[in-house]
Amino acid sequence: MIAEHVAFGIIAAVMIAAAFRVVTTRDIVHAALYLVIVLAGVAALFLLVGAEFAGITQVLIYIGAVIVLFLFGIMLTRSDFDDDEETDHKHKFPATLTAALLLAVMIVALVDRFGNDKLPNNLTPQTTAQVSDELFSQFIVPFEAVSVLLLAALIGAIVIARREEGG
């Protein structure tokens, strides 16, 4: 086995364990922090395959901005999920069964679609300038829509927090 395969296996195992903890932990702040580990693993995988721009963008945007936004939203709303009886894991078996079924369907679909296909070896790396030209010319509207969506989420969290404070 070569070093990239070993690194991929380690990163994937850490990501799977952290993703499992995201959905099973009872503390929402811990769930957000486990999500940071998953997103950092995605960035590491991007770096592993030589997509440095995508990896650094993953760190800057998802870990640096979105997770901070999540944590602000969590802190501003101050929800106590631990004391809520409705969030008790009463439906753990149906949720696990649904997750296993979705995993099986995804595996069958991927194997059916790709089978034994190999990745092409003639890929030419793109420069950061080429990626930014593509992003800010063809995809400028979705890019700006996401920024407005994130701003609306932050404003919504502040409004909810102020409404709960005022009574």
Short mmCIF file of C-alpha atoms in Angstrom, two decimals:
data_model
loop_
_atom_site.label_atom_id
_atom_site.label_comp_id
_atom_site.label_asym_id
_atom_site.label_seq_id
_atom_site.Cartn_x
_atom_site.Cartn_y
_atom_site.Cartn_z
CA MET A 1 0.00 0.00 0.00
CA ILE A 2 1.20 3.45 -0.77
CA ALA A 3 1.23 6.38 1.61
CA GLU A 4 -1.74 8.13 -0.01
CA HIS A 5 -3.95 5.10 0.55
CA VAL A 6 -2.95 4.91 4.19
CA ALA A 7 -3.51 8.65 4.66
CA PHE A 8 -6.90 8.41 2.94
CA GLY A 9 -7.90 5.51 5.20
CA ILE A 10 -6.94 7.38 8.35
CA ILE A 11 -8.66 10.59 7.28
CA ALA A 12 -11.79 8.71 6.18
CA ALA A 13 -11.97 6.78 9.47
CA VAL A 14 -11.67 9.98 11.50
CA MET A 15 -14.32 11.66 9.33
CA ILE A 16 -16.75 8.74 9.70
CA ALA A 17 -16.29 8.65 13.47
CA ALA A 18 -16.77 12.41 13.76
CA ALA A 19 -19.81 12.36 11.45
CA PHE A 20 -21.34 9.63 13.59
CA ARG A 21 -20.76 11.76 16.68
CA VAL A 22 -22.35 14.80 14.97
CA VAL A 23 -25.68 12.99 14.80
CA THR A 24 -25.47 11.07 18.07
CA THR A 25 -24.17 13.63 20.55
CA ARG A 26 -26.68 15.29 22.84
CA ASP A 27 -24.76 18.58 23.14
CA ILE A 28 -25.34 20.82 20.13
CA VAL A 29 -22.07 22.72 20.63
CA HIS A 30 -20.17 19.43 20.59
CA ALA A 31 -22.04 18.47 17.41
CA ALA A 32 -20.84 21.67 15.75
CA LEU A 33 -17.28 20.96 16.87
CA TYR A 34 -17.45 17.41 15.51
CA LEU A 35 -18.67 18.96 12.27
CA VAL A 36 -15.46 21.01 12.23
CA ILE A 37 -13.50 17.74 12.29
CA VAL A 38 -15.55 16.37 9.37
CA LEU A 39 -15.04 19.54 7.33
CA ALA A 40 -11.32 19.56 8.14
CA GLY A 41 -11.18 15.98 6.88
CA VAL A 42 -12.78 17.06 3.61
CA ALA A 43 -10.15 19.79 3.30
CA ALA A 44 -7.41 17.23 4.00
CA LEU A 45 -8.80 14.97 1.27
CA PHE A 46 -8.77 17.87 -1.17
CA LEU A 47 -5.13 18.53 -0.29
CA LEU A 48 -4.37 14.83 -0.63
CA VAL A 49 -5.57 14.73 -4.24
CA GLY A 50 -3.74 17.94 -5.14
CA ALA A 51 -6.68 20.35 -5.14
CA GLU A 52 -5.03 22.96 -2.93
CA PHE A 53 -7.42 25.77 -3.85
CA ALA A 54 -10.48 23.68 -2.96
CA GLY A 55 -8.85 22.55 0.30
CA ILE A 56 -7.93 26.04 1.45
CA THR A 57 -11.36 27.32 0.39
CA GLN A 58 -12.93 24.54 2.45
CA VAL A 59 -10.98 25.69 5.50
CA LEU A 60 -11.66 29.40 5.01
CA ILE A 61 -15.34 29.24 4.10
CA TYR A 62 -16.75 26.20 5.87
CA ILE A 63 -14.59 25.97 8.97
CA GLY A 64 -13.81 29.67 9.23
CA ALA A 65 -17.21 31.13 8.41
CA VAL A 66 -20.06 28.62 8.44
CA ILE A 67 -19.09 26.91 11.70
CA VAL A 68 -18.58 30.29 13.36
CA LEU A 69 -22.06 31.23 12.10
CA PHE A 70 -23.47 27.99 13.54
CA LEU A 71 -21.82 28.64 16.89
CA PHE A 72 -23.12 32.22 16.96
CA GLY A 73 -26.60 30.95 16.18
CA ILE A 74 -26.37 28.33 18.91
CA MET A 75 -25.09 30.82 21.48
CA LEU A 76 -27.61 33.51 20.54
CA THR A 77 -30.65 31.25 20.70
CA ARG A 78 -29.53 29.54 23.92
CA SER A 79 -31.66 26.43 23.39
CA ASP A 80 -31.46 23.75 26.05
CA PHE A 81 -31.82 20.50 24.15
CA ASP A 82 -30.50 18.38 27.01
CA ASP A 83 -33.52 19.06 29.21
CA ASP A 84 -36.07 18.58 26.43
CA GLU A 85 -37.90 15.27 26.74
CA GLU A 86 -38.97 15.33 23.09
CA THR A 87 -35.35 15.07 21.94
CA ASP A 88 -34.88 11.84 23.88
CA HIS A 89 -33.73 9.18 21.45
CA LYS A 90 -37.02 7.26 21.33
CA HIS A 91 -36.83 6.71 17.59
CA LYS A 92 -33.26 5.47 17.45
CA PHE A 93 -34.03 2.15 15.75
CA PRO A 94 -36.10 3.58 12.84
CA ALA A 95 -33.47 6.29 12.30
CA THR A 96 -30.66 3.72 12.25
CA LEU A 97 -32.64 1.49 9.91
CA THR A 98 -33.30 4.43 7.57
CA ALA A 99 -29.61 5.41 7.61
CA ALA A 100 -28.55 1.83 6.82
CA LEU A 101 -31.09 1.63 3.99
CA LEU A 102 -29.88 4.93 2.51
CA LEU A 103 -26.27 3.75 2.77
CA ALA A 104 -27.12 0.50 0.98
CA VAL A 105 -28.99 2.33 -1.80
CA MET A 106 -26.08 4.76 -2.23
CA ILE A 107 -23.52 1.94 -2.43
CA VAL A 108 -25.58 0.01 -4.97
CA ALA A 109 -26.14 3.14 -7.08
CA LEU A 110 -22.45 4.09 -7.04
CA VAL A 111 -21.24 0.59 -7.88
CA ASP A 112 -23.87 0.28 -10.62
CA ARG A 113 -22.94 3.64 -12.14
CA PHE A 114 -19.15 3.55 -11.86
CA GLY A 115 -18.28 -0.14 -11.47
CA ASN A 116 -14.61 -0.62 -12.30
CA ASP A 117 -14.06 2.77 -13.97
CA LYS A 118 -10.71 4.40 -13.38
CA LEU A 119 -10.01 8.10 -12.99
CA PRO A 120 -8.36 9.62 -16.06
CA ASN A 121 -4.64 10.30 -15.72
CA ASN A 122 -4.58 13.17 -18.21
CA LEU A 123 -6.08 15.78 -15.89
CA THR A 124 -4.31 19.12 -16.07
CA PRO A 125 -4.20 21.12 -12.87
CA GLN A 126 -6.01 24.45 -12.84
CA THR A 127 -4.50 27.59 -11.43
CA THR A 128 -6.19 29.71 -8.80
CA ALA A 129 -6.76 32.41 -11.43
CA GLN A 130 -8.65 29.96 -13.66
CA VAL A 131 -10.83 28.80 -10.77
CA SER A 132 -11.59 32.36 -9.65
CA ASP A 133 -12.40 33.44 -13.22
CA GLU A 134 -14.88 30.57 -13.50
CA LEU A 135 -16.35 31.18 -10.04
CA PHE A 136 -16.79 34.94 -10.34
CA SER A 137 -17.99 34.98 -13.94
CA GLN A 138 -20.33 32.06 -14.46
CA PHE A 139 -21.30 31.34 -10.84
CA ILE A 140 -21.46 34.85 -9.36
CA VAL A 141 -25.22 34.77 -8.74
CA PRO A 142 -25.23 31.52 -6.69
CA PHE A 143 -22.11 32.73 -4.86
CA GLU A 144 -23.83 35.96 -3.83
CA ALA A 145 -27.08 34.12 -3.03
CA VAL A 146 -25.24 31.97 -0.49
CA SER A 147 -23.73 35.05 1.16
CA VAL A 148 -27.19 36.66 1.45
CA LEU A 149 -28.57 33.40 2.86
CA LEU A 150 -25.86 33.29 5.53
CA LEU A 151 -26.51 36.93 6.43
CA ALA A 152 -30.25 36.22 6.73
CA ALA A 153 -29.52 33.25 9.02
CA LEU A 154 -27.38 35.42 11.29
CA ILE A 155 -30.01 38.17 11.43
CA GLY A 156 -32.69 35.55 12.14
CA ALA A 157 -30.68 34.18 15.07
CA ILE A 158 -30.27 37.66 16.50
CA VAL A 159 -34.01 38.38 16.15
CA ILE A 160 -34.93 35.09 17.86
CA ALA A 161 -32.46 35.76 20.68
CA ARG A 162 -33.77 39.30 21.26
CA ARG A 163 -37.38 38.07 21.21
CA GLU A 164 -36.58 35.43 23.88
CA GLU A 165 -34.75 38.00 26.04
CA GLY A 166 -37.63 40.48 25.90
CA GLY A 167 -40.14 37.92 27.05
#
